[in-house]
GROMACS .gro file of C-alpha atoms in nm:
model
  484
    1UNK     CA    1  -0.013  -0.001  -0.009
    2UNK     CA    2   0.150   0.355  -0.050
    3UNK     CA    3   0.215   0.568   0.199
    4UNK     CA    4  -0.034   0.786   0.350
    5UNK     CA    5   0.192   1.132   0.233
    6UNK     CA    6   0.260   0.943  -0.084
    7UNK     CA    7  -0.056   0.960  -0.225
    8UNK     CA    8  -0.069   1.317  -0.135
    9UNK     CA    9   0.179   1.402  -0.292
   10UNK     CA   10   0.049   1.234  -0.596
   11UNK     CA   11  -0.301   1.400  -0.558
   12UNK     CA   12  -0.187   1.722  -0.523
   13UNK     CA   13   0.010   1.739  -0.835
   14UNK     CA   14  -0.293   1.589  -1.048
   15UNK     CA   15  -0.487   1.829  -0.817
   16UNK     CA   16  -0.300   2.150  -0.921
   17UNK     CA   17  -0.204   2.033  -1.313
   18UNK     CA   18  -0.589   2.093  -1.380
   19UNK     CA   19  -0.631   2.370  -1.166
   20UNK     CA   20  -0.267   2.554  -1.362
   21UNK     CA   21  -0.418   2.565  -1.742
   22UNK     CA   22  -0.823   2.695  -1.711
   23UNK     CA   23  -0.987   2.784  -1.998
   24UNK     CA   24  -1.050   3.168  -1.821
   25UNK     CA   25  -0.862   3.320  -1.562
   26UNK     CA   26  -1.144   3.326  -1.319
   27UNK     CA   27  -1.268   3.011  -1.404
   28UNK     CA   28  -0.820   2.942  -1.310
   29UNK     CA   29  -0.860   3.112  -1.077
   30UNK     CA   30  -1.153   2.905  -0.877
   31UNK     CA   31  -0.963   2.585  -0.959
   32UNK     CA   32  -0.679   2.666  -0.815
   33UNK     CA   33  -0.877   2.792  -0.463
   34UNK     CA   34  -1.012   2.465  -0.476
   35UNK     CA   35  -0.751   2.238  -0.544
   36UNK     CA   36  -0.570   2.473  -0.299
   37UNK     CA   37  -0.834   2.397  -0.013
   38UNK     CA   38  -0.764   1.950  -0.122
   39UNK     CA   39  -0.426   2.074  -0.058
   40UNK     CA   40  -0.498   2.213   0.328
   41UNK     CA   41  -0.767   1.919   0.362
   42UNK     CA   42  -0.584   1.625   0.204
   43UNK     CA   43  -0.251   1.712   0.393
   44UNK     CA   44  -0.443   1.801   0.788
   45UNK     CA   45  -0.615   1.419   0.763
   46UNK     CA   46  -0.414   1.203   0.944
   47UNK     CA   47  -0.388   1.453   1.246
   48UNK     CA   48  -0.742   1.505   1.272
   49UNK     CA   49  -0.756   1.112   1.325
   50UNK     CA   50  -0.464   1.154   1.626
   51UNK     CA   51  -0.579   1.379   1.741
   52UNK     CA   52  -0.888   1.247   1.763
   53UNK     CA   53  -1.004   1.052   2.033
   54UNK     CA   54  -1.105   0.646   2.026
   55UNK     CA   55  -1.307   0.460   2.244
   56UNK     CA   56  -1.195   0.053   2.183
   57UNK     CA   57  -0.879  -0.118   2.125
   58UNK     CA   58  -0.714  -0.338   2.501
   59UNK     CA   59  -0.352  -0.181   2.618
   60UNK     CA   60  -0.078  -0.376   2.617
   61UNK     CA   61   0.140  -0.276   2.893
   62UNK     CA   62   0.412  -0.397   3.103
   63UNK     CA   63   0.622  -0.283   3.527
   64UNK     CA   64   0.846  -0.335   3.712
   65UNK     CA   65   0.659  -0.308   3.968
   66UNK     CA   66   0.555  -0.624   4.266
   67UNK     CA   67   0.281  -0.864   4.112
   68UNK     CA   68   0.070  -0.734   4.410
   69UNK     CA   69  -0.046  -0.482   4.503
   70UNK     CA   70  -0.112  -0.349   4.948
   71UNK     CA   71  -0.330  -0.115   5.045
   72UNK     CA   72  -0.300   0.268   4.916
   73UNK     CA   73  -0.208   0.365   5.232
   74UNK     CA   74   0.117   0.164   5.179
   75UNK     CA   75   0.104   0.144   4.793
   76UNK     CA   76   0.314   0.459   4.828
   77UNK     CA   77   0.649   0.405   4.533
   78UNK     CA   78   0.490   0.573   4.236
   79UNK     CA   79   0.507   0.247   4.095
   80UNK     CA   80   0.338   0.088   4.289
   81UNK     CA   81  -0.006   0.442   4.321
   82UNK     CA   82   0.021   0.449   3.912
   83UNK     CA   83  -0.017   0.078   3.947
   84UNK     CA   84  -0.321   0.053   4.232
   85UNK     CA   85  -0.478   0.363   4.030
   86UNK     CA   86  -0.654   0.155   3.786
   87UNK     CA   87  -0.808  -0.014   4.052
   88UNK     CA   88  -0.891   0.307   4.232
   89UNK     CA   89  -0.869   0.615   4.330
   90UNK     CA   90  -0.901   0.856   4.544
   91UNK     CA   91  -1.165   1.133   4.592
   92UNK     CA   92  -0.999   1.394   4.293
   93UNK     CA   93  -0.709   1.464   4.134
   94UNK     CA   94  -0.495   1.726   4.036
   95UNK     CA   95  -0.359   1.827   3.650
   96UNK     CA   96  -0.010   1.904   3.572
   97UNK     CA   97  -0.181   2.317   3.611
   98UNK     CA   98  -0.248   2.233   3.919
   99UNK     CA   99  -0.664   2.204   3.885
  100UNK     CA  100  -0.854   1.976   4.099
  101UNK     CA  101  -1.060   1.764   3.867
  102UNK     CA  102  -1.276   1.531   4.073
  103UNK     CA  103  -1.319   1.102   3.967
  104UNK     CA  104  -1.508   0.990   4.237
  105UNK     CA  105  -1.675   1.214   4.430
  106UNK     CA  106  -1.914   1.376   4.118
  107UNK     CA  107  -1.904   1.673   4.241
  108UNK     CA  108  -1.627   1.928   4.539
  109UNK     CA  109  -1.796   2.284   4.659
  110UNK     CA  110  -1.758   2.480   4.935
  111UNK     CA  111  -2.091   2.563   5.095
  112UNK     CA  112  -1.905   2.863   5.299
  113UNK     CA  113  -1.553   2.867   5.346
  114UNK     CA  114  -1.516   2.690   5.610
  115UNK     CA  115  -1.660   2.387   5.476
  116UNK     CA  116  -1.640   2.129   5.216
  117UNK     CA  117  -1.891   1.828   5.037
  118UNK     CA  118  -1.842   1.619   4.834
  119UNK     CA  119  -2.092   1.478   4.677
  120UNK     CA  120  -2.005   1.022   4.587
  121UNK     CA  121  -2.221   0.803   4.316
  122UNK     CA  122  -2.323   0.650   4.642
  123UNK     CA  123  -2.445   0.582   4.977
  124UNK     CA  124  -2.139   0.226   4.930
  125UNK     CA  125  -1.869   0.455   4.844
  126UNK     CA  126  -1.922   0.789   5.080
  127UNK     CA  127  -1.878   0.509   5.369
  128UNK     CA  128  -1.648   0.363   5.199
  129UNK     CA  129  -1.393   0.679   5.218
  130UNK     CA  130  -1.527   0.800   5.556
  131UNK     CA  131  -1.315   0.412   5.679
  132UNK     CA  132  -1.011   0.431   5.494
  133UNK     CA  133  -0.927   0.800   5.584
  134UNK     CA  134  -1.041   0.696   5.936
  135UNK     CA  135  -0.827   0.399   5.931
  136UNK     CA  136  -0.558   0.609   5.841
  137UNK     CA  137  -0.497   0.792   6.256
  138UNK     CA  138  -0.613   0.410   6.397
  139UNK     CA  139  -0.449   0.375   6.691
  140UNK     CA  140  -0.206   0.027   6.517
  141UNK     CA  141  -0.077   0.163   6.314
  142UNK     CA  142  -0.134   0.522   6.236
  143UNK     CA  143  -0.017   0.731   5.901
  144UNK     CA  144   0.227   1.000   5.774
  145UNK     CA  145  -0.081   1.057   5.576
  146UNK     CA  146  -0.358   1.118   5.862
  147UNK     CA  147  -0.084   1.505   5.805
  148UNK     CA  148  -0.379   1.553   5.509
  149UNK     CA  149  -0.666   1.602   5.794
  150UNK     CA  150  -0.524   1.754   6.050
  151UNK     CA  151  -0.724   2.054   5.907
  152UNK     CA  152  -1.067   1.871   5.944
  153UNK     CA  153  -1.261   1.920   6.299
  154UNK     CA  154  -1.113   1.610   6.524
  155UNK     CA  155  -0.779   1.594   6.239
  156UNK     CA  156  -1.013   1.381   6.090
  157UNK     CA  157  -1.114   1.069   6.260
  158UNK     CA  158  -1.376   1.111   6.263
  159UNK     CA  159  -1.530   1.155   5.880
  160UNK     CA  160  -1.890   1.037   5.875
  161UNK     CA  161  -2.110   0.999   5.532
  162UNK     CA  162  -2.470   1.133   5.528
  163UNK     CA  163  -2.685   0.881   5.239
  164UNK     CA  164  -2.393   0.952   4.944
  165UNK     CA  165  -2.234   1.281   5.058
  166UNK     CA  166  -1.958   1.349   5.301
  167UNK     CA  167  -1.974   1.748   5.440
  168UNK     CA  168  -1.662   1.782   5.584
  169UNK     CA  169  -1.594   2.071   5.807
  170UNK     CA  170  -1.247   2.330   5.883
  171UNK     CA  171  -1.100   2.365   6.146
  172UNK     CA  172  -0.883   2.732   6.033
  173UNK     CA  173  -0.896   2.796   5.681
  174UNK     CA  174  -0.725   2.535   5.438
  175UNK     CA  175  -0.781   2.656   5.046
  176UNK     CA  176  -0.541   2.364   4.966
  177UNK     CA  177  -0.792   2.096   5.140
  178UNK     CA  178  -0.923   2.057   4.777
  179UNK     CA  179  -0.516   1.898   4.662
  180UNK     CA  180  -0.514   1.747   4.966
  181UNK     CA  181  -0.829   1.503   4.964
  182UNK     CA  182  -0.621   1.400   4.547
  183UNK     CA  183  -0.316   1.201   4.717
  184UNK     CA  184  -0.362   0.839   4.604
  185UNK     CA  185  -0.295   0.718   4.954
  186UNK     CA  186  -0.599   0.882   5.029
  187UNK     CA  187  -0.775   0.617   4.846
  188UNK     CA  188  -0.998   0.353   4.931
  189UNK     CA  189  -0.939   0.018   4.877
  190UNK     CA  190  -1.014  -0.148   4.552
  191UNK     CA  191  -1.355  -0.286   4.518
  192UNK     CA  192  -1.609  -0.340   4.138
  193UNK     CA  193  -1.663   0.057   4.112
  194UNK     CA  194  -1.351   0.298   4.261
  195UNK     CA  195  -1.154   0.284   3.969
  196UNK     CA  196  -1.147   0.343   3.622
  197UNK     CA  197  -1.048  -0.037   3.543
  198UNK     CA  198  -1.183  -0.335   3.724
  199UNK     CA  199  -0.994  -0.657   3.785
  200UNK     CA  200  -1.165  -0.896   3.503
  201UNK     CA  201  -0.875  -1.248   3.549
  202UNK     CA  202  -0.499  -1.220   3.549
  203UNK     CA  203  -0.434  -0.918   3.415
  204UNK     CA  204  -0.673  -0.816   3.252
  205UNK     CA  205  -0.853  -0.508   3.383
  206UNK     CA  206  -1.164  -0.379   3.224
  207UNK     CA  207  -1.277   0.003   3.173
  208UNK     CA  208  -1.559   0.058   3.417
  209UNK     CA  209  -1.838   0.191   3.226
  210UNK     CA  210  -2.025   0.376   3.497
  211UNK     CA  211  -1.695   0.608   3.632
  212UNK     CA  212  -1.819   0.918   3.766
  213UNK     CA  213  -1.560   1.067   3.579
  214UNK     CA  214  -1.642   0.945   3.190
  215UNK     CA  215  -1.609   0.591   3.093
  216UNK     CA  216  -1.174   0.506   3.014
  217UNK     CA  217  -1.161   0.511   2.580
  218UNK     CA  218  -0.950   0.180   2.594
  219UNK     CA  219  -1.169  -0.103   2.681
  220UNK     CA  220  -0.980  -0.267   2.872
  221UNK     CA  221  -0.604  -0.273   3.007
  222UNK     CA  222  -0.322  -0.658   2.962
  223UNK     CA  223  -0.134  -0.591   3.264
  224UNK     CA  224   0.305  -0.731   3.274
  225UNK     CA  225   0.470  -0.798   3.550
  226UNK     CA  226   0.841  -0.867   3.510
  227UNK     CA  227   1.192  -0.693   3.540
  228UNK     CA  228   1.393  -0.371   3.402
  229UNK     CA  229   1.583  -0.658   3.188
  230UNK     CA  230   1.223  -0.817   3.044
  231UNK     CA  231   1.090  -0.445   3.082
  232UNK     CA  232   1.340  -0.356   2.769
  233UNK     CA  233   1.331  -0.680   2.655
  234UNK     CA  234   0.942  -0.641   2.560
  235UNK     CA  235   1.003  -0.296   2.492
  236UNK     CA  236   1.222  -0.408   2.192
  237UNK     CA  237   0.973  -0.642   2.064
  238UNK     CA  238   0.740  -0.415   2.078
  239UNK     CA  239   0.505  -0.697   2.246
  240UNK     CA  240   0.448  -0.375   2.492
  241UNK     CA  241   0.258  -0.040   2.438
  242UNK     CA  242   0.365   0.177   2.750
  243UNK     CA  243   0.675   0.053   2.999
  244UNK     CA  244   0.654   0.167   3.270
  245UNK     CA  245   0.906   0.180   3.478
  246UNK     CA  246   1.189   0.196   3.220
  247UNK     CA  247   1.584   0.445   3.308
  248UNK     CA  248   1.475   0.799   3.236
  249UNK     CA  249   1.547   0.980   2.845
  250UNK     CA  250   1.449   1.198   2.620
  251UNK     CA  251   1.179   0.988   2.540
  252UNK     CA  252   1.055   0.896   2.853
  253UNK     CA  253   0.729   1.102   2.991
  254UNK     CA  254   0.922   1.180   3.316
  255UNK     CA  255   0.670   1.304   3.617
  256UNK     CA  256   0.778   1.490   3.910
  257UNK     CA  257   1.020   1.353   4.144
  258UNK     CA  258   0.797   1.347   4.490
  259UNK     CA  259   0.862   0.963   4.662
  260UNK     CA  260   1.075   1.130   4.861
  261UNK     CA  261   1.322   0.935   5.050
  262UNK     CA  262   1.476   1.054   5.442
  263UNK     CA  263   1.696   0.912   5.693
  264UNK     CA  264   1.486   0.982   6.019
  265UNK     CA  265   1.688   0.831   6.383
  266UNK     CA  266   1.608   0.875   6.705
  267UNK     CA  267   1.752   1.171   6.948
  268UNK     CA  268   1.678   0.990   7.206
  269UNK     CA  269   1.909   0.710   7.026
  270UNK     CA  270   2.218   0.894   6.883
  271UNK     CA  271   2.429   1.120   6.979
  272UNK     CA  272   2.396   1.449   6.970
  273UNK     CA  273   2.633   1.545   6.653
  274UNK     CA  274   2.504   1.247   6.471
  275UNK     CA  275   2.358   1.466   6.249
  276UNK     CA  276   2.626   1.686   6.196
  277UNK     CA  277   2.808   1.299   6.101
  278UNK     CA  278   2.590   1.188   5.843
  279UNK     CA  279   2.563   1.533   5.599
  280UNK     CA  280   2.945   1.551   5.667
  281UNK     CA  281   2.982   1.113   5.558
  282UNK     CA  282   2.686   1.123   5.281
  283UNK     CA  283   2.718   1.325   4.962
  284UNK     CA  284   2.345   1.245   4.804
  285UNK     CA  285   2.528   1.289   4.423
  286UNK     CA  286   2.683   1.033   4.486
  287UNK     CA  287   2.370   0.825   4.666
  288UNK     CA  288   2.128   0.903   4.309
  289UNK     CA  289   2.408   0.880   4.027
  290UNK     CA  290   2.561   0.534   4.174
  291UNK     CA  291   2.303   0.356   4.474
  292UNK     CA  292   1.956   0.542   4.346
  293UNK     CA  293   1.721   0.384   4.042
  294UNK     CA  294   1.615   0.721   3.845
  295UNK     CA  295   1.439   0.929   3.796
  296UNK     CA  296   1.604   1.054   4.108
  297UNK     CA  297   1.788   1.365   4.205
  298UNK     CA  298   1.964   1.440   4.504
  299UNK     CA  299   1.728   1.632   4.818
  300UNK     CA  300   1.897   1.932   5.132
  301UNK     CA  301   1.577   2.032   5.276
  302UNK     CA  302   1.254   1.900   5.396
  303UNK     CA  303   1.105   1.943   5.040
  304UNK     CA  304   1.217   1.795   4.737
  305UNK     CA  305   1.332   2.020   4.439
  306UNK     CA  306   1.052   1.991   4.258
  307UNK     CA  307   0.808   2.152   4.603
  308UNK     CA  308   1.121   2.404   4.685
  309UNK     CA  309   1.446   2.505   4.544
  310UNK     CA  310   1.809   2.346   4.702
  311UNK     CA  311   2.043   2.626   4.692
  312UNK     CA  312   2.388   2.522   4.691
  313UNK     CA  313   2.513   2.345   5.103
  314UNK     CA  314   2.914   2.292   5.170
  315UNK     CA  315   2.871   1.969   5.415
  316UNK     CA  316   3.038   2.008   5.760
  317UNK     CA  317   3.312   1.913   5.894
  318UNK     CA  318   3.369   1.626   6.117
  319UNK     CA  319   3.174   1.619   6.446
  320UNK     CA  320   3.546   1.498   6.687
  321UNK     CA  321   3.582   1.074   6.715
  322UNK     CA  322   3.408   0.914   6.994
  323UNK     CA  323   3.342   0.603   7.163
  324UNK     CA  324   3.221   0.315   6.888
  325UNK     CA  325   2.887   0.324   6.941
  326UNK     CA  326   2.692   0.039   6.776
  327UNK     CA  327   2.387   0.157   6.599
  328UNK     CA  328   2.048  -0.032   6.401
  329UNK     CA  329   1.902   0.068   6.048
  330UNK     CA  330   1.605  -0.055   5.905
  331UNK     CA  331   1.464  -0.015   5.590
  332UNK     CA  332   1.241  -0.062   5.365
  333UNK     CA  333   1.249  -0.545   5.221
  334UNK     CA  334   1.071  -0.465   4.932
  335UNK     CA  335   1.309  -0.153   4.766
  336UNK     CA  336   1.628  -0.275   4.582
  337UNK     CA  337   1.719   0.111   4.625
  338UNK     CA  338   1.673   0.099   4.988
  339UNK     CA  339   1.913  -0.180   5.112
  340UNK     CA  340   2.182  -0.010   4.818
  341UNK     CA  341   2.145   0.371   4.984
  342UNK     CA  342   2.117   0.182   5.323
  343UNK     CA  343   2.541  -0.040   5.261
  344UNK     CA  344   2.639   0.234   5.147
  345UNK     CA  345   2.563   0.430   5.474
  346UNK     CA  346   2.644   0.149   5.732
  347UNK     CA  347   3.056   0.273   5.484
  348UNK     CA  348   2.981   0.548   5.541
  349UNK     CA  349   2.929   0.569   5.918
  350UNK     CA  350   3.187   0.328   6.037
  351UNK     CA  351   3.482   0.606   5.916
  352UNK     CA  352   3.308   0.801   6.214
  353UNK     CA  353   3.292   0.592   6.427
  354UNK     CA  354   2.930   0.406   6.350
  355UNK     CA  355   2.907   0.055   6.411
  356UNK     CA  356   2.604   0.002   6.179
  357UNK     CA  357   2.380  -0.304   6.178
  358UNK     CA  358   2.132  -0.341   5.874
  359UNK     CA  359   1.800  -0.447   5.917
  360UNK     CA  360   1.510  -0.507   5.627
  361UNK     CA  361   1.100  -0.485   5.724
  362UNK     CA  362   0.816  -0.492   5.563
  363UNK     CA  363   0.698  -0.087   5.501
  364UNK     CA  364   0.369  -0.210   5.752
  365UNK     CA  365   0.592  -0.277   5.943
  366UNK     CA  366   0.876   0.019   5.945
  367UNK     CA  367   0.581   0.256   5.930
  368UNK     CA  368   0.426   0.109   6.282
  369UNK     CA  369   0.786   0.156   6.423
  370UNK     CA  370   0.852   0.505   6.265
  371UNK     CA  371   0.498   0.585   6.492
  372UNK     CA  372   0.635   0.441   6.810
  373UNK     CA  373   0.972   0.507   6.816
  374UNK     CA  374   1.054   0.221   6.822
  375UNK     CA  375   1.358   0.336   6.695
  376UNK     CA  376   1.740   0.424   6.576
  377UNK     CA  377   1.813   0.478   6.224
  378UNK     CA  378   1.548   0.476   5.993
  379UNK     CA  379   1.542   0.438   5.583
  380UNK     CA  380   1.220   0.707   5.495
  381UNK     CA  381   1.021   0.747   5.203
  382UNK     CA  382   0.725   0.873   5.090
  383UNK     CA  383   0.501   1.050   4.857
  384UNK     CA  384   0.465   1.371   4.872
  385UNK     CA  385   0.153   1.591   4.790
  386UNK     CA  386   0.226   1.806   4.502
  387UNK     CA  387   0.171   2.084   4.683
  388UNK     CA  388   0.400   2.263   4.946
  389UNK     CA  389   0.243   2.312   5.255
  390UNK     CA  390   0.000   2.004   5.213
  391UNK     CA  391   0.360   1.832   5.151
  392UNK     CA  392   0.512   2.024   5.490
  393UNK     CA  393   0.262   1.850   5.745
  394UNK     CA  394   0.286   1.480   5.591
  395UNK     CA  395   0.686   1.581   5.650
  396UNK     CA  396   0.644   1.712   6.013
  397UNK     CA  397   0.389   1.414   6.064
  398UNK     CA  398   0.626   1.185   5.966
  399UNK     CA  399   0.925   1.366   6.195
  400UNK     CA  400   0.758   1.301   6.488
  401UNK     CA  401   0.640   1.704   6.491
  402UNK     CA  402   0.299   1.640   6.499
  403UNK     CA  403   0.254   1.848   6.763
  404UNK     CA  404   0.368   2.163   6.533
  405UNK     CA  405   0.111   2.144   6.320
  406UNK     CA  406  -0.107   2.283   6.496
  407UNK     CA  407   0.078   2.584   6.472
  408UNK     CA  408   0.238   2.539   6.171
  409UNK     CA  409  -0.057   2.556   5.974
  410UNK     CA  410  -0.333   2.783   6.085
  411UNK     CA  411  -0.125   3.087   5.995
  412UNK     CA  412  -0.074   2.908   5.598
  413UNK     CA  413  -0.424   2.853   5.581
  414UNK     CA  414  -0.446   3.214   5.702
  415UNK     CA  415  -0.330   3.391   5.330
  416UNK     CA  416  -0.567   3.369   5.069
  417UNK     CA  417  -0.306   3.402   4.758
  418UNK     CA  418  -0.157   3.032   4.650
  419UNK     CA  419   0.157   3.167   4.548
  420UNK     CA  420   0.205   3.333   4.889
  421UNK     CA  421   0.120   3.021   5.072
  422UNK     CA  422   0.376   2.795   4.894
  423UNK     CA  423   0.635   3.108   4.991
  424UNK     CA  424   0.563   3.042   5.358
  425UNK     CA  425   0.613   2.702   5.329
  426UNK     CA  426   0.920   2.674   5.206
  427UNK     CA  427   1.041   2.912   5.416
  428UNK     CA  428   0.868   2.761   5.709
  429UNK     CA  429   1.094   2.432   5.606
  430UNK     CA  430   1.371   2.548   5.578
  431UNK     CA  431   1.385   2.705   5.959
  432UNK     CA  432   1.217   2.377   6.096
  433UNK     CA  433   1.418   2.174   5.932
  434UNK     CA  434   1.649   2.154   6.229
  435UNK     CA  435   1.486   2.028   6.446
  436UNK     CA  436   1.247   1.744   6.304
  437UNK     CA  437   1.534   1.389   6.291
  438UNK     CA  438   1.480   1.353   5.973
  439UNK     CA  439   1.815   1.374   5.725
  440UNK     CA  440   1.693   1.466   5.363
  441UNK     CA  441   1.781   1.216   5.113
  442UNK     CA  442   1.721   1.235   4.772
  443UNK     CA  443   1.363   1.200   4.601
  444UNK     CA  444   1.212   1.006   4.297
  445UNK     CA  445   0.959   0.949   4.038
  446UNK     CA  446   0.866   0.769   3.703
  447UNK     CA  447   0.966   0.774   3.402
  448UNK     CA  448   0.747   0.547   3.124
  449UNK     CA  449   0.713   0.515   2.713
  450UNK     CA  450   0.477   0.476   2.521
  451UNK     CA  451   0.445   0.351   2.146
  452UNK     CA  452   0.335   0.677   1.893
  453UNK     CA  453  -0.015   0.542   1.836
  454UNK     CA  454  -0.094   0.585   2.254
  455UNK     CA  455  -0.238   0.957   2.222
  456UNK     CA  456  -0.366   1.134   2.489
  457UNK     CA  457  -0.121   1.024   2.760
  458UNK     CA  458  -0.079   1.248   3.006
  459UNK     CA  459   0.113   1.333   3.412
  460UNK     CA  460  -0.067   1.437   3.637
  461UNK     CA  461   0.044   1.681   3.927
  462UNK     CA  462   0.157   1.288   4.129
  463UNK     CA  463   0.346   1.279   3.854
  464UNK     CA  464   0.138   0.909   3.791
  465UNK     CA  465  -0.002   0.800   3.439
  466UNK     CA  466  -0.369   0.896   3.350
  467UNK     CA  467  -0.433   0.557   3.110
  468UNK     CA  468  -0.868   0.652   3.196
  469UNK     CA  469  -0.784   0.962   2.970
  470UNK     CA  470  -0.562   0.759   2.642
  471UNK     CA  471  -0.660   0.612   2.318
  472UNK     CA  472  -0.549   0.408   2.054
  473UNK     CA  473  -0.531   0.604   1.735
  474UNK     CA  474  -0.507   0.450   1.342
  475UNK     CA  475  -0.156   0.330   1.327
  476UNK     CA  476  -0.176   0.521   0.931
  477UNK     CA  477  -0.270   0.843   1.199
  478UNK     CA  478  -0.005   0.761   1.453
  479UNK     CA  479   0.334   0.764   1.192
  480UNK     CA  480   0.255   0.386   1.124
  481UNK     CA  481   0.335   0.225   1.411
  482UNK     CA  482   0.733   0.303   1.545
  483UNK     CA  483   0.926   0.359   1.856
  484UNK     CA  484   1.005   0.670   1.918
   0.00000   0.00000   0.00000
């Protein structure tokens, strides 16, 4: 079959040739105008076909994440959040421009400035959201993400539904509440109607026709779990159309690096100069370049570079040598990055007089121990919201400084201008850093590849793909189905 652009050239030459020898000047002018109009239509047809959303089709997706995903408050790496987001969503999402779009909720309104009303699809979905939020504050294992609900009366511990409505009263002004509620950790556990897709067999997800935001364009997703080598092999063989978790380069979509990792320490269990010892020994550039999977960036402040500029900071001199101390560093057993970083810290702190024992733990165990202060050293990572104020709240909660929330958040929320709130949050993050027992290390995002026929795919403000908004363009309109 002749290529589309070749056909266009033949047809254009034909109509121009017919118009080139007119019987009368007026007739010739009309023919030339008609030919030019035809030229415009011919050359624009592939672009129009590619840009027009189309329903139907199966999208083949491979990922380097776990085959099974846990509950939303624990499945908070960018990869896990992206996969879980296919099956369950919070009440809204924030697009790359910062606008809030209801997803699970049908509508989000403020009947008065100090209250937010969520209209849910059903009483069951409203009750499920209320239970999920209340569970974040459970006494058994409180989640750092409960800080996102702190501006609510009762700190979000007693959210209740009235039919299909959730009425949320604020304890103090907090204009960023809507964007806070869009965090993936505030989603409900997966159920048949909680996300844009629903499970329909092993590795197959079907489009949810009744999804409040609108039915996805795709009919289904075919998911394949693999490792990084398998991901590269499947992509090279053109067996998949989207690859999640690829190394970043010029041909990848790269999400905001908001998955922030800190070295948490217990001030009661380490010497007063421990922070100085770590800062003098650890090179963050080395960590991100040699030991952490990309996309990753060094992080020297409580908030990552995506939320706060990182000014150069000179490394302090090492504290005076003292007696050898034995400490235990716990880390997430599911993350190979954390194991590599933990081993690097072990080596570097040995030169500072610390004998560091490494102990892998499940993420649930880590969160429980961190909430109780039951650790000496811990690699602690969280998916921060894409707004400085709510992100600062999560960091303070994770750092064991919940006592600061009531002091710091109300003055931020009292500012009506979003830019002023963000600036105030950054200022306070700088000022509070010495009093929060978290040493920032690095932040990570999610990178993915998409074939040319995958159209309309975007990343949200959280750095996660919005696959329900993507569709498959005709191969001809997408340029022949080649790879970028």
